[in-house]
Amino acid sequence: MIVVLTTRLYIVLQASNNHKLTTNNERVLTIAIVPAFNEAYSIASVVQLARPLVDKVVVCDNASTDATANLAEAAGAMVVSESRAGYGYAC
């Protein structure tokens, strides 16, 4: 399962069991994708809150001019870069 993390989806993930099994008894991999642009003030907190709820956190840095990418990586997220500006590109 792949989700784009927003405040509402965080609440849903927090309430769900992300270790559900498929009908073949295979574990479902859950990945949170966090689009980010100049979010240095909050990205580490978002990543740290999401990490226990999902298997992987991916931050898509949308050409930030601050330390967003470095802070996200330091908090344990995989960071990918998108140089084209705009929310649609980061998702």
mmCIF file of C-alpha atoms in Angstrom:
data_model
loop_
_atom_site.group_PDB
_atom_site.id
_atom_site.type_symbol
_atom_site.label_atom_id
_atom_site.label_comp_id
_atom_site.label_asym_id
_atom_site.label_seq_id
_atom_site.Cartn_x
_atom_site.Cartn_y
_atom_site.Cartn_z
ATOM 1 C CA MET A 1 0.000 0.000 0.000
ATOM 2 C CA ILE A 2 1.318 3.465 -0.868
ATOM 3 C CA VAL A 3 -0.166 6.565 0.700
ATOM 4 C CA VAL A 4 0.543 10.247 0.406
ATOM 5 C CA LEU A 5 0.860 11.429 3.966
ATOM 6 C CA THR A 6 -1.337 14.294 5.067
ATOM 7 C CA THR A 7 -2.735 15.078 8.493
ATOM 8 C CA ARG A 8 -5.913 13.089 7.801
ATOM 9 C CA LEU A 9 -4.065 10.062 6.445
ATOM 10 C CA TYR A 10 -1.766 10.097 9.452
ATOM 11 C CA ILE A 11 -4.802 9.655 11.679
ATOM 12 C CA VAL A 12 -6.033 6.774 9.499
ATOM 13 C CA LEU A 13 -2.616 5.089 9.558
ATOM 14 C CA GLN A 14 -2.364 5.522 13.301
ATOM 15 C CA ALA A 15 -5.684 3.744 13.767
ATOM 16 C CA SER A 16 -4.964 0.915 11.315
ATOM 17 C CA ASN A 17 -2.825 -2.182 11.551
ATOM 18 C CA ASN A 18 -0.158 -1.804 8.873
ATOM 19 C CA HIS A 19 0.951 -5.429 9.260
ATOM 20 C CA LYS A 20 -2.119 -6.957 7.643
ATOM 21 C CA LEU A 21 -1.655 -10.063 5.572
ATOM 22 C CA THR A 22 -2.988 -10.729 2.104
ATOM 23 C CA THR A 23 -5.093 -13.779 1.352
ATOM 24 C CA ASN A 24 -1.809 -15.558 0.516
ATOM 25 C CA ASN A 25 -0.453 -14.768 4.009
ATOM 26 C CA GLU A 26 2.026 -12.313 2.541
ATOM 27 C CA ARG A 27 2.768 -9.173 4.472
ATOM 28 C CA VAL A 28 1.534 -5.921 2.926
ATOM 29 C CA LEU A 29 4.286 -3.325 2.530
ATOM 30 C CA THR A 30 3.125 0.167 3.500
ATOM 31 C CA ILE A 31 4.956 3.238 2.214
ATOM 32 C CA ALA A 32 4.168 6.836 3.151
ATOM 33 C CA ILE A 33 5.050 9.423 0.520
ATOM 34 C CA VAL A 34 5.419 12.945 1.866
ATOM 35 C CA PRO A 35 5.547 15.774 -0.676
ATOM 36 C CA ALA A 36 7.609 18.637 0.769
ATOM 37 C CA PHE A 37 8.651 22.148 -0.189
ATOM 38 C CA ASN A 38 10.616 24.232 2.303
ATOM 39 C CA GLU A 39 9.360 22.223 5.277
ATOM 40 C CA ALA A 40 12.553 22.321 7.355
ATOM 41 C CA TYR A 41 10.617 23.467 10.412
ATOM 42 C CA SER A 42 8.432 20.335 10.520
ATOM 43 C CA ILE A 43 9.688 17.562 8.233
ATOM 44 C CA ALA A 44 11.698 15.716 10.903
ATOM 45 C CA SER A 45 8.627 15.535 13.162
ATOM 46 C CA VAL A 46 6.443 14.267 10.320
ATOM 47 C CA VAL A 47 8.956 11.559 9.416
ATOM 48 C CA GLN A 48 9.435 10.515 13.039
ATOM 49 C CA LEU A 49 5.660 10.286 13.590
ATOM 50 C CA ALA A 50 5.144 8.251 10.418
ATOM 51 C CA ARG A 51 8.044 5.781 10.774
ATOM 52 C CA PRO A 52 6.423 3.524 13.409
ATOM 53 C CA LEU A 53 3.214 3.361 11.357
ATOM 54 C CA VAL A 54 4.604 2.361 7.973
ATOM 55 C CA ASP A 55 7.404 0.245 6.551
ATOM 56 C CA LYS A 56 9.080 3.093 4.686
ATOM 57 C CA VAL A 57 8.800 6.882 4.554
ATOM 58 C CA VAL A 58 9.702 8.575 1.281
ATOM 59 C CA VAL A 59 9.970 12.358 1.195
ATOM 60 C CA CYS A 60 9.684 13.908 -2.252
ATOM 61 C CA ASP A 61 11.569 17.184 -1.945
ATOM 62 C CA ASN A 62 10.113 19.634 -4.441
ATOM 63 C CA ALA A 63 13.141 21.893 -5.045
ATOM 64 C CA SER A 64 13.287 23.187 -1.472
ATOM 65 C CA THR A 65 15.734 25.990 -0.804
ATOM 66 C CA ASP A 66 16.114 25.139 2.887
ATOM 67 C CA ALA A 67 17.378 22.030 4.713
ATOM 68 C CA THR A 68 14.218 19.961 4.131
ATOM 69 C CA ALA A 69 15.968 17.098 2.327
ATOM 70 C CA ASN A 70 18.847 16.833 4.807
ATOM 71 C CA LEU A 71 16.546 16.902 7.835
ATOM 72 C CA ALA A 72 14.191 14.318 6.320
ATOM 73 C CA GLU A 73 17.086 11.964 5.601
ATOM 74 C CA ALA A 74 18.516 12.474 9.086
ATOM 75 C CA ALA A 75 15.095 11.572 10.533
ATOM 76 C CA GLY A 76 15.127 8.255 8.659
ATOM 77 C CA ALA A 77 13.276 8.976 5.417
ATOM 78 C CA MET A 78 14.371 8.055 1.940
ATOM 79 C CA VAL A 79 14.551 11.340 0.016
ATOM 80 C CA VAL A 80 13.888 11.738 -3.695
ATOM 81 C CA SER A 81 14.162 15.067 -5.480
ATOM 82 C CA GLU A 82 11.742 16.639 -7.932
ATOM 83 C CA SER A 83 13.119 19.773 -9.539
ATOM 84 C CA ARG A 84 9.870 20.816 -11.246
ATOM 85 C CA ALA A 85 7.907 23.062 -8.902
ATOM 86 C CA GLY A 86 4.308 22.263 -7.974
ATOM 87 C CA TYR A 87 2.369 19.940 -5.706
ATOM 88 C CA GLY A 88 1.369 17.681 -8.593
ATOM 89 C CA TYR A 89 4.977 16.963 -9.463
ATOM 90 C CA ALA A 90 5.930 16.082 -5.892
ATOM 91 C CA CYS A 91 3.153 13.516 -5.648
#
